[in-house]
Coordinates of C-alpha atoms in Angstrom, one line a residue:
M6 CA 37.6 55.5 -62.9
S7 CA 38.6 57.0 -59.5
I8 CA 42.0 57.9 -58.2
Q9 CA 42.7 54.7 -56.3
E10 CA 42.1 52.4 -59.5
L11 CA 45.2 54.4 -60.7
S12 CA 48.5 54.0 -61.1
E13 CA 51.4 55.5 -60.0
Q14 CA 52.5 56.5 -63.9
E15 CA 49.2 57.2 -64.7
I16 CA 48.6 59.8 -62.2
I17 CA 51.5 61.2 -63.3
R18 CA 50.2 61.4 -67.2
R19 CA 46.7 62.8 -66.6
N20 CA 48.8 65.4 -64.1
S21 CA 51.1 66.0 -67.4
L22 CA 47.7 66.4 -69.9
Q23 CA 46.5 69.5 -67.5
K24 CA 49.8 70.7 -67.9
L25 CA 49.9 70.7 -71.5
K26 CA 46.2 72.0 -71.6
D27 CA 47.8 74.9 -69.2
L28 CA 50.5 75.5 -71.9
G29 CA 47.8 75.7 -74.6
I30 CA 48.8 72.9 -76.1
E31 CA 46.2 70.7 -77.5
P32 CA 47.0 66.9 -76.6
Y33 CA 44.4 65.6 -78.8
P34 CA 44.3 68.1 -82.0
A35 CA 41.7 67.6 -84.7
A36 CA 43.4 68.5 -87.5
E37 CA 44.8 67.1 -90.4
Y38 CA 48.4 66.0 -89.9
I39 CA 49.8 65.6 -93.6
T40 CA 53.1 63.1 -93.6
T41 CA 54.6 62.9 -97.1
T42 CA 56.9 59.5 -96.2
N43 CA 57.1 56.8 -93.4
T44 CA 60.0 55.2 -91.8
V45 CA 61.1 52.2 -94.2
E46 CA 60.9 54.5 -97.3
I47 CA 63.3 56.6 -95.6
K48 CA 65.8 54.2 -94.9
E49 CA 65.6 53.0 -98.8
T50 CA 65.8 56.1 -100.1
F51 CA 68.5 58.3 -98.7
D52 CA 70.6 60.2 -100.3
P53 CA 73.9 62.0 -98.3
E54 CA 74.5 64.3 -101.5
T55 CA 70.4 66.1 -101.1
Q56 CA 68.7 67.1 -98.5
Q57 CA 65.8 65.0 -97.8
D58 CA 62.6 67.1 -95.9
I59 CA 60.4 65.3 -94.7
S60 CA 57.0 64.9 -92.9
I61 CA 56.6 61.6 -90.6
A62 CA 54.1 61.3 -87.7
G63 CA 54.4 58.2 -84.9
R64 CA 54.2 56.4 -81.8
I65 CA 57.3 57.7 -79.3
M66 CA 59.3 54.6 -78.2
S67 CA 62.1 55.5 -76.6
R68 CA 64.2 58.5 -75.4
R69 CA 67.3 59.7 -74.8
I70 CA 66.8 63.5 -72.5
M71 CA 70.6 65.1 -72.7
G72 CA 70.9 68.9 -72.6
K73 CA 70.1 71.3 -75.4
A74 CA 69.5 68.1 -77.6
S75 CA 67.9 64.2 -78.1
F76 CA 67.0 61.6 -79.3
A77 CA 64.3 59.9 -79.6
E78 CA 63.0 56.8 -81.7
I79 CA 59.2 56.8 -83.3
Q80 CA 57.2 53.8 -84.8
D81 CA 54.6 54.3 -87.8
E82 CA 53.3 51.1 -89.2
K83 CA 55.9 50.8 -91.1
G84 CA 59.1 50.3 -88.6
R85 CA 60.8 53.0 -86.0
I86 CA 63.5 55.7 -86.9
Q87 CA 65.9 58.1 -84.8
L88 CA 64.6 61.5 -84.7
Y89 CA 67.7 64.4 -83.5
I90 CA 65.8 66.8 -81.8
N91 CA 68.2 69.9 -80.8
R92 CA 66.0 72.8 -78.4
D93 CA 67.1 75.6 -80.6
E94 CA 66.0 74.3 -83.6
I95 CA 62.3 73.4 -82.2
C96 CA 62.3 76.2 -80.9
P97 CA 63.9 79.4 -82.5
G98 CA 63.2 82.0 -80.8
E99 CA 63.2 83.2 -76.5
D100 CA 60.2 81.0 -75.7
K101 CA 62.1 77.7 -74.9
A102 CA 58.7 75.6 -73.4
L103 CA 58.5 73.4 -76.6
Y104 CA 61.4 71.7 -75.7
N105 CA 62.3 72.6 -72.4
D106 CA 58.9 71.9 -70.5
V107 CA 57.0 69.8 -73.0
F108 CA 59.5 67.5 -74.7
K109 CA 61.3 66.7 -71.8
K110 CA 59.3 66.9 -69.1
L111 CA 55.2 66.5 -70.1
L112 CA 55.6 63.9 -72.9
D113 CA 56.5 60.0 -72.5
I114 CA 57.1 57.1 -74.1
G115 CA 53.7 56.0 -76.5
D116 CA 52.8 59.0 -76.7
I117 CA 51.9 60.5 -80.9
I118 CA 54.1 63.2 -82.4
G119 CA 54.3 64.5 -85.9
V120 CA 57.6 65.9 -86.8
K121 CA 59.5 67.8 -89.4
G122 CA 62.8 67.9 -90.8
H123 CA 65.4 66.6 -92.8
V124 CA 67.3 63.1 -93.6
F125 CA 70.9 62.6 -92.2
K126 CA 72.9 60.2 -91.0
T127 CA 74.8 60.3 -87.8
Q128 CA 78.1 59.7 -86.7
M129 CA 77.3 56.1 -85.8
G130 CA 75.9 55.8 -89.5
E131 CA 72.7 55.5 -88.6
I132 CA 69.3 56.9 -90.6
S133 CA 68.1 59.5 -88.3
V134 CA 65.8 62.6 -88.6
H135 CA 67.2 65.8 -88.0
V136 CA 63.7 68.0 -86.6
T137 CA 63.0 71.3 -87.0
E138 CA 59.2 70.8 -86.1
L139 CA 57.5 69.2 -83.4
K140 CA 54.4 68.5 -82.5
L141 CA 52.0 66.2 -79.4
L142 CA 49.0 64.6 -81.6
S143 CA 47.6 62.1 -79.1
K144 CA 48.8 61.7 -75.1
S145 CA 49.1 58.2 -74.2
L146 CA 47.7 57.9 -70.5
R147 CA 48.8 54.4 -70.4
P148 CA 52.6 53.1 -69.8
L149 CA 53.0 50.7 -72.3
P150 CA 54.7 47.5 -71.9
I151 CA 58.5 47.9 -72.4
V152 CA 60.7 45.1 -74.2
K153 CA 64.4 46.0 -73.1
E154 CA 66.7 44.3 -75.1
K155 CA 70.3 43.7 -74.5
D156 CA 73.7 41.4 -76.6
G157 CA 70.7 40.1 -79.1
K158 CA 68.2 39.0 -75.6
T159 CA 65.3 40.4 -74.7
Y160 CA 63.9 41.2 -71.7
D161 CA 60.3 42.1 -69.8
A162 CA 58.5 40.9 -73.4
F163 CA 55.0 41.6 -73.6
T164 CA 54.3 37.4 -74.2
D165 CA 51.6 36.6 -71.6
P166 CA 49.3 34.9 -74.1
E167 CA 45.6 36.1 -72.1
L168 CA 47.6 39.9 -72.5
R169 CA 48.4 39.7 -76.0
Y170 CA 44.8 38.6 -76.9
R171 CA 42.8 40.8 -75.3
Q172 CA 44.4 44.0 -75.8
R173 CA 46.0 43.3 -79.1
Y174 CA 46.1 46.6 -79.8
V175 CA 49.7 46.8 -77.1
D176 CA 50.6 43.5 -78.9
L177 CA 50.3 45.0 -81.7
I178 CA 52.8 48.3 -80.3
V179 CA 55.5 46.4 -79.0
N180 CA 55.2 43.4 -81.0
P181 CA 56.0 44.7 -84.0
Q182 CA 56.2 41.4 -86.0
V183 CA 52.9 40.0 -84.7
K184 CA 51.4 43.0 -87.4
D185 CA 52.9 40.0 -90.3
V186 CA 51.1 37.1 -89.8
F187 CA 48.0 39.8 -90.2
I188 CA 49.2 41.1 -93.3
K189 CA 49.7 37.5 -94.6
R190 CA 46.0 36.6 -94.0
T191 CA 45.0 39.5 -96.1
K192 CA 47.5 38.4 -99.2
I193 CA 45.4 34.8 -99.1
I194 CA 42.3 36.3 -99.7
N195 CA 43.8 39.1 -101.8
T196 CA 45.2 36.0 -103.5
M197 CA 42.4 33.4 -103.4
R198 CA 40.5 36.4 -104.5
E199 CA 42.0 37.3 -107.2
M200 CA 42.4 34.2 -109.2
F201 CA 39.0 33.6 -108.4
N202 CA 38.0 36.7 -110.4
E203 CA 40.3 36.1 -112.9
A204 CA 37.9 33.0 -114.0
G205 CA 35.1 35.5 -114.1
Y206 CA 33.5 34.0 -110.8
L207 CA 31.1 36.9 -109.0
E208 CA 32.2 37.9 -105.3
V209 CA 28.4 38.4 -103.6
E210 CA 27.0 38.7 -99.9
T211 CA 24.3 36.5 -98.6
P212 CA 22.6 36.8 -94.8
I213 CA 24.1 36.5 -91.5
L214 CA 20.6 36.3 -90.1
Q215 CA 18.9 33.1 -91.0
S216 CA 15.6 31.8 -90.4
I217 CA 16.7 28.4 -90.6
P218 CA 20.2 27.3 -90.1
G219 CA 21.8 25.3 -92.7
G220 CA 24.4 24.2 -94.7
A221 CA 26.4 22.4 -91.6
A222 CA 25.8 20.0 -89.4
A223 CA 26.6 22.5 -86.3
R224 CA 24.8 23.9 -83.4
P225 CA 23.5 27.7 -84.0
F226 CA 23.4 30.9 -82.0
V227 CA 20.1 32.0 -81.1
T228 CA 18.8 35.4 -81.3
H229 CA 15.2 37.5 -81.3
H230 CA 13.7 39.5 -84.0
N231 CA 11.5 41.5 -82.0
A232 CA 9.7 43.3 -85.1
L233 CA 9.0 40.1 -86.2
N234 CA 8.6 38.3 -84.1
I235 CA 10.1 34.9 -84.6
P236 CA 14.0 33.2 -83.8
L237 CA 16.3 34.1 -86.0
Y238 CA 20.0 31.7 -86.3
L239 CA 23.6 33.3 -86.4
R240 CA 24.5 31.6 -90.2
I241 CA 26.2 28.3 -89.7
A242 CA 27.2 28.5 -93.3
N243 CA 26.0 29.9 -96.0
E244 CA 25.9 27.0 -98.6
L245 CA 22.3 27.0 -99.2
Y246 CA 22.6 30.9 -100.4
L247 CA 24.8 30.9 -102.8
K248 CA 23.2 27.5 -104.5
R249 CA 20.1 29.3 -104.9
L250 CA 22.0 32.3 -106.8
I251 CA 23.5 28.6 -109.0
V252 CA 19.5 28.2 -109.7
G253 CA 19.1 31.7 -110.1
G254 CA 21.3 31.5 -113.2
F255 CA 24.9 32.1 -111.5
E256 CA 27.6 29.5 -113.0
G257 CA 30.5 30.8 -110.0
V258 CA 29.8 32.5 -107.2
Y259 CA 31.8 33.1 -104.0
E260 CA 31.6 34.8 -100.5
F261 CA 34.4 35.4 -97.8
A262 CA 31.6 35.3 -94.6
K263 CA 31.4 35.2 -91.4
D264 CA 30.3 31.8 -89.9
F265 CA 29.2 31.5 -86.2
R266 CA 29.0 28.1 -83.9
N267 CA 28.0 27.7 -80.5
E268 CA 29.7 25.2 -79.3
G269 CA 33.4 24.4 -77.8
M270 CA 36.6 27.0 -77.8
D271 CA 40.4 25.1 -78.4
R272 CA 43.3 26.4 -79.4
T273 CA 41.8 25.3 -82.8
H274 CA 38.3 26.4 -82.6
N275 CA 37.1 29.9 -82.0
P276 CA 32.4 30.6 -82.1
E277 CA 33.1 33.5 -84.7
F278 CA 34.9 32.3 -88.0
T279 CA 36.0 32.8 -91.7
V280 CA 35.6 30.7 -94.7
M281 CA 35.3 31.5 -97.8
E282 CA 33.3 29.1 -99.7
I283 CA 32.8 28.5 -104.2
Y284 CA 30.2 27.2 -106.4
V285 CA 31.2 26.7 -109.9
A286 CA 28.2 25.2 -111.9
Y287 CA 28.8 22.2 -114.2
K288 CA 31.5 20.8 -112.6
D289 CA 32.2 18.1 -110.6
Y290 CA 34.4 17.2 -107.4
N291 CA 37.2 15.8 -109.3
W292 CA 37.6 19.1 -111.1
M293 CA 37.2 21.4 -107.2
M294 CA 40.1 18.8 -106.2
E295 CA 42.1 20.1 -108.9
F296 CA 41.0 23.5 -108.5
T297 CA 41.8 23.7 -104.6
E298 CA 45.9 22.4 -104.9
K299 CA 45.9 24.9 -107.6
M300 CA 44.4 27.8 -105.8
I301 CA 46.4 26.3 -102.3
E302 CA 49.5 25.8 -104.3
R303 CA 49.6 29.9 -105.3
V304 CA 48.8 31.1 -102.3
A305 CA 51.5 29.4 -101.2
I306 CA 53.7 30.9 -103.4
A307 CA 52.7 34.3 -103.3
L308 CA 53.5 34.2 -99.4
H309 CA 57.0 32.2 -99.2
G310 CA 58.0 32.2 -103.0
T311 CA 58.0 28.5 -102.3
T312 CA 55.5 25.1 -102.4
E313 CA 57.3 24.3 -99.5
V314 CA 56.2 25.8 -95.9
Q315 CA 57.4 25.0 -91.8
L316 CA 54.8 24.2 -90.2
G317 CA 55.4 23.0 -86.4
D318 CA 58.0 19.9 -86.8
N319 CA 56.9 19.5 -90.2
V320 CA 58.1 20.9 -94.1
I321 CA 54.4 21.0 -95.9
D322 CA 54.7 20.9 -99.8
Y323 CA 52.1 22.4 -101.5
K324 CA 53.2 21.5 -104.4
A325 CA 50.2 20.3 -106.9
P326 CA 49.0 17.5 -107.2
F327 CA 48.0 15.8 -103.6
K328 CA 47.4 13.0 -102.7
R329 CA 44.4 11.4 -103.3
V330 CA 42.5 8.4 -100.8
T331 CA 39.5 6.7 -100.0
M332 CA 37.6 6.9 -96.8
F333 CA 37.1 3.7 -96.8
D334 CA 40.7 3.0 -98.0
A335 CA 41.9 5.3 -95.1
I336 CA 40.2 3.4 -92.2
K337 CA 40.9 0.2 -93.7
E338 CA 44.9 1.2 -94.1
H339 CA 44.8 2.4 -90.1
T340 CA 42.3 0.4 -88.1
G341 CA 42.5 -3.5 -90.4
F342 CA 38.5 -2.9 -90.5
D343 CA 36.7 -3.3 -93.7
I344 CA 33.6 -1.2 -92.9
N345 CA 32.0 -0.6 -96.3
G346 CA 28.4 -2.2 -96.3
M347 CA 28.7 -2.2 -91.9
N348 CA 25.4 -1.4 -91.0
E349 CA 24.9 0.8 -87.4
D350 CA 24.5 -2.1 -84.9
Q351 CA 28.2 -3.6 -86.8
L352 CA 29.9 0.1 -86.8
R353 CA 29.3 0.0 -83.1
E354 CA 31.1 -3.4 -83.0
V355 CA 34.1 -1.7 -84.5
C356 CA 33.9 1.5 -82.1
D357 CA 34.0 -1.0 -79.0
K358 CA 36.3 -2.9 -80.4
L359 CA 39.2 -0.1 -81.6
E360 CA 38.1 1.7 -78.2
I361 CA 36.0 4.7 -79.2
E362 CA 33.5 6.1 -77.1
H363 CA 29.8 6.6 -79.0
D364 CA 26.5 6.9 -77.5
P365 CA 23.1 5.9 -79.0
S366 CA 22.3 9.4 -80.4
M367 CA 25.2 8.5 -83.1
G368 CA 23.5 6.9 -86.3
K369 CA 26.2 5.9 -89.2
G370 CA 27.6 9.3 -90.4
K371 CA 29.0 10.0 -87.2
L372 CA 30.2 6.4 -86.0
I373 CA 32.3 6.3 -89.1
D374 CA 33.4 9.9 -88.6
E375 CA 34.5 9.4 -85.1
I376 CA 36.3 6.3 -86.3
F377 CA 37.6 7.8 -89.4
G378 CA 38.6 11.2 -86.8
E379 CA 40.4 9.3 -83.6
K380 CA 42.2 6.6 -85.8
C381 CA 43.0 8.3 -89.0
E382 CA 42.7 11.9 -89.5
G383 CA 46.4 12.4 -87.7
N384 CA 48.2 10.3 -90.4
Y385 CA 47.9 13.1 -93.4
I386 CA 50.4 15.2 -92.8
Q387 CA 51.2 16.2 -96.6
P388 CA 48.2 17.7 -98.3
T389 CA 46.1 14.8 -98.8
F390 CA 42.3 14.0 -100.2
I391 CA 40.1 12.2 -98.3
T392 CA 37.7 10.7 -101.1
D393 CA 33.7 8.9 -101.0
Y394 CA 32.4 10.0 -98.0
P395 CA 29.2 8.0 -97.2
K396 CA 26.2 9.4 -97.6
E397 CA 25.2 9.0 -93.7
M398 CA 28.1 11.9 -93.5
S399 CA 26.9 14.6 -96.5
P400 CA 23.3 14.6 -96.5
L401 CA 24.4 17.8 -99.0
T402 CA 26.0 15.6 -101.3
K403 CA 24.9 14.1 -104.5
E404 CA 25.3 10.5 -104.9
H405 CA 28.5 8.4 -106.0
R406 CA 27.9 7.9 -109.2
D407 CA 29.5 3.8 -109.2
N408 CA 28.2 3.6 -105.8
P409 CA 24.7 4.1 -104.2
D410 CA 26.7 4.3 -100.3
L411 CA 29.1 6.6 -100.6
T412 CA 28.9 10.9 -101.8
E413 CA 30.9 12.3 -104.0
R414 CA 33.1 14.4 -101.6
F415 CA 36.0 14.8 -100.2
E416 CA 38.4 16.8 -97.3
L417 CA 41.7 17.9 -97.7
M418 CA 43.9 17.0 -94.6
V419 CA 47.4 18.9 -93.8
N420 CA 49.3 18.3 -90.5
G421 CA 46.3 15.8 -89.4
K422 CA 44.0 18.6 -89.7
E423 CA 40.6 19.5 -92.2
L424 CA 41.3 22.0 -94.2
C425 CA 38.6 22.2 -96.1
N426 CA 35.2 20.3 -97.7
A427 CA 33.8 20.1 -100.6
Y428 CA 31.1 18.0 -103.1
S429 CA 30.0 17.6 -106.1
E430 CA 26.3 18.9 -105.0
L431 CA 23.1 17.1 -104.7
N432 CA 20.8 19.1 -107.0
D433 CA 17.9 16.1 -107.0
P434 CA 15.2 18.0 -104.9
I435 CA 13.1 14.7 -103.8
D436 CA 16.8 13.6 -102.6
Q437 CA 17.5 16.1 -101.2
L438 CA 14.0 16.2 -99.1
E439 CA 15.1 12.7 -97.8
R440 CA 18.4 13.5 -96.7
F441 CA 17.0 16.5 -94.7
Q442 CA 14.1 14.1 -93.1
D443 CA 16.9 11.6 -92.2
Q444 CA 19.0 14.7 -90.3
M445 CA 15.2 15.2 -88.7
A446 CA 15.3 11.3 -87.8
L447 CA 18.8 12.1 -85.9
S448 CA 17.7 14.9 -84.1
E449 CA 14.6 13.2 -82.7
K450 CA 17.5 11.0 -81.1
G451 CA 19.6 13.5 -80.0
D452 CA 21.7 14.7 -81.7
D453 CA 21.7 18.9 -81.5
E454 CA 24.1 19.0 -84.6
A455 CA 21.6 17.0 -87.3
M456 CA 20.8 19.6 -90.0
F457 CA 17.2 21.7 -90.4
I458 CA 14.9 20.9 -93.1
D459 CA 15.6 24.0 -95.6
Q460 CA 11.8 23.8 -97.1
D461 CA 12.5 26.8 -99.7
F462 CA 16.0 25.6 -100.3
V463 CA 14.4 22.1 -101.1
R464 CA 12.1 24.3 -103.6
S465 CA 14.4 26.1 -105.6
L466 CA 15.7 22.7 -106.2
E467 CA 13.1 21.9 -107.4
Y468 CA 13.3 25.3 -109.6
A469 CA 16.5 22.2 -111.1
M470 CA 20.1 23.6 -109.8
P471 CA 22.8 22.7 -112.9
P472 CA 24.9 19.8 -111.5
T473 CA 27.5 22.1 -109.3
S474 CA 30.4 21.4 -107.4
G475 CA 31.3 23.6 -104.0
M476 CA 33.7 24.1 -102.1
G477 CA 34.9 25.8 -98.6
I478 CA 37.8 26.2 -96.7
G479 CA 38.7 28.1 -92.7
I480 CA 40.6 31.0 -93.6
D481 CA 41.7 31.2 -89.9
R482 CA 43.2 27.6 -90.0
L483 CA 44.6 28.0 -93.7
T484 CA 46.6 31.0 -91.8
M485 CA 47.4 28.6 -88.8
F486 CA 48.8 26.8 -92.0
M487 CA 50.9 28.9 -93.6
T488 CA 52.5 31.2 -90.6
N489 CA 53.1 28.7 -88.5
N490 CA 51.4 29.2 -86.1
A491 CA 49.4 26.6 -83.3
S492 CA 47.2 28.6 -81.9
I493 CA 43.6 30.3 -83.7
Q494 CA 44.2 33.1 -81.1
D495 CA 47.2 33.9 -83.0
V496 CA 45.5 34.7 -86.6
L497 CA 42.4 36.4 -85.1
F498 CA 43.2 40.2 -84.7
F499 CA 40.5 39.4 -82.1
P500 CA 39.9 36.3 -80.4
Q501 CA 36.6 35.7 -78.4
M502 CA 37.9 35.7 -74.4
K503 CA 36.2 34.6 -71.1
P504 CA 35.6 38.2 -69.2
E505 CA 37.6 39.8 -68.0
K506 CA 38.1 39.7 -64.1
K507 CA 37.7 42.3 -62.8
A508 CA 41.0 43.9 -60.3
Q509 CA 40.2 43.6 -56.4
V510 CA 40.3 47.0 -54.5
D511 CA 39.6 46.5 -50.8
G512 CA 37.7 49.8 -49.6
P513 CA 39.7 52.7 -46.8
E514 CA 38.0 50.4 -43.4
K515 CA 40.4 47.0 -44.6
F516 CA 42.9 49.4 -44.6
I517 CA 42.1 51.5 -41.0
E518 CA 41.3 48.4 -38.8
L519 CA 45.4 47.8 -39.6
G520 CA 46.3 51.0 -37.7
I521 CA 46.6 52.6 -41.1
A522 CA 46.2 56.1 -40.6
A523 CA 43.7 57.6 -43.3
E524 CA 45.7 60.2 -45.3
W525 CA 47.8 56.9 -46.1
V526 CA 45.2 54.7 -47.6
E527 CA 45.5 56.5 -50.8
V528 CA 48.9 56.7 -51.3
I529 CA 49.7 53.0 -50.8
Q530 CA 47.2 52.1 -52.7
K531 CA 48.4 54.4 -55.9
M532 CA 51.5 52.9 -55.1
G533 CA 50.2 49.0 -56.4
F534 CA 48.5 47.6 -53.4
K535 CA 44.7 47.3 -54.0
T536 CA 44.6 44.8 -51.5
V537 CA 45.2 44.6 -47.2
E538 CA 46.4 40.7 -48.4
A539 CA 48.7 42.5 -51.7
L540 CA 49.9 44.6 -48.5
K541 CA 50.5 41.7 -46.7
E542 CA 53.2 40.1 -48.7
V543 CA 56.1 42.9 -48.9
K544 CA 58.2 43.2 -46.4
P545 CA 58.1 45.6 -44.0
G546 CA 62.0 47.1 -44.6
K547 CA 61.7 47.7 -48.0
F548 CA 58.2 49.1 -47.6
F549 CA 59.1 51.8 -44.7
N550 CA 62.6 53.0 -47.6
D551 CA 59.5 53.0 -50.5
I552 CA 56.4 54.6 -48.4
C553 CA 59.0 57.7 -48.0
G554 CA 60.5 57.6 -50.8
Y555 CA 56.8 58.2 -52.5
N556 CA 56.2 60.7 -50.0
K557 CA 59.6 62.4 -50.8
K558 CA 59.3 61.9 -54.2
N559 CA 55.8 63.4 -54.7
K560 CA 55.9 65.8 -51.9
L561 CA 52.6 64.9 -50.2
G562 CA 53.9 66.4 -46.7
L563 CA 52.6 64.3 -44.7
T564 CA 54.5 62.7 -41.8
N565 CA 56.3 59.1 -42.4
P566 CA 55.7 56.5 -40.0
S567 CA 58.6 54.9 -38.3
M568 CA 59.2 51.6 -39.3
D569 CA 58.2 50.6 -36.2
E570 CA 54.3 51.3 -37.1
V571 CA 54.7 49.5 -40.8
K572 CA 55.8 46.3 -39.1
G573 CA 52.8 46.7 -37.2
W574 CA 50.5 47.3 -40.3
L575 CA 51.6 43.9 -42.2
S576 CA 52.1 41.4 -38.6

């Protein structure tokens, strides 16, 4: 990084870094720093009758420099605590450089330090650490965006979503409440895992790189394996591999998996996402509905102590059992059309009457899906199982035992969105091959999300898979619902982002063309004016005062320009 690209603060911090090294202080020591407690534990266990000696480490978040004694505040993983630092306590000998030079002049907000001392309560009643030893553990070369609070109001908060998602590390430092979402996310996964393990199901791992992207209807990411000289796909689902394990003799398997779909990005979709899929032998979709509602009820109670969870303007009650509605009944209720038994042409007529867009590549399944998505889905706010999907929509699902045109499938709708998907799994290999062939026919019509034929999966079914029910649930969306977040970016540590735009920096010649002396160009850019355009937006009077002040403050020894010269530059 060139010096022209650094801000004034970044230059100052790099200078401080060098001065620390000149004093013989290693700004990035390698040795272990042993801590004995954390900020929350200190406050919870404070006893004024006993001296509690502690060792903690954290990031400097504020400082109040005084004479021989100062205050600071550090933040660790759990929270913040105040430090009281006395010069003669941390520098008991004649050499006072650690306080006078290092702490007062060379340390900055954002630096990570370790301190030892004892706990006490100040006259203002604040539990604090009386520091007797201080050690620099890591020097911060960039200034933090400082969040200021006054009278209960927050100023200069780090709230820009683009910056927060792109620089999540900064977001977590200055907005510690963000950590709570991710702690809850982990608790969701752990709660589900506990439930599955209690039932005796086995957690497994299946391939991410697949020769055939199966288990869902979606557009895959494709890559190339050089050694084998074949195309490979990032998995769009892990379903077919988990069912192979059921064939192999496991009676219950589950996986928390990263899946990838090369499709659009919006507030509820990320191209890389986390799902949990579970398959249990000798069960059907009715059993799985009960299992699913118990699981989600258990998650809500584990996170909130209640089944009632705020989500936007609604309070969602996850108390089991959930409502059940067939897909055809839902469409009839919300559109007035009974589509049971309709062929493709009749469904297109219904779409036309409902003003739903469709195209020739769509088969019956896609047309029904569009009708339900446009006219029905958003009406289901409280948890509702939509059941008995048409066969054309469900190529991996067992035919309904009472209606051969339908399948034994359900989706759970919450707040107008799909949360999970489950089937009585198709285990007839002949029927499965025919369903795959139907999907290939849709692909030939132009449906780029139609499934591939997975011949090996069909072969596995020919060895007989027991009656099985499977369910998949999106962990990202479940976390959104359980933490009251409307955007998937808020529940992913590092969501996919558009490439970062590089800041434009004009070359010195463009500034010189304005009549600016060459020795001033670097100074002006260090002041934050990286382009001529940015410079021309400032008022001459203010810029004149700023540049002269910068010259004096940094002892540059340059001859200040006159006001008329500055006006000439900016005109």
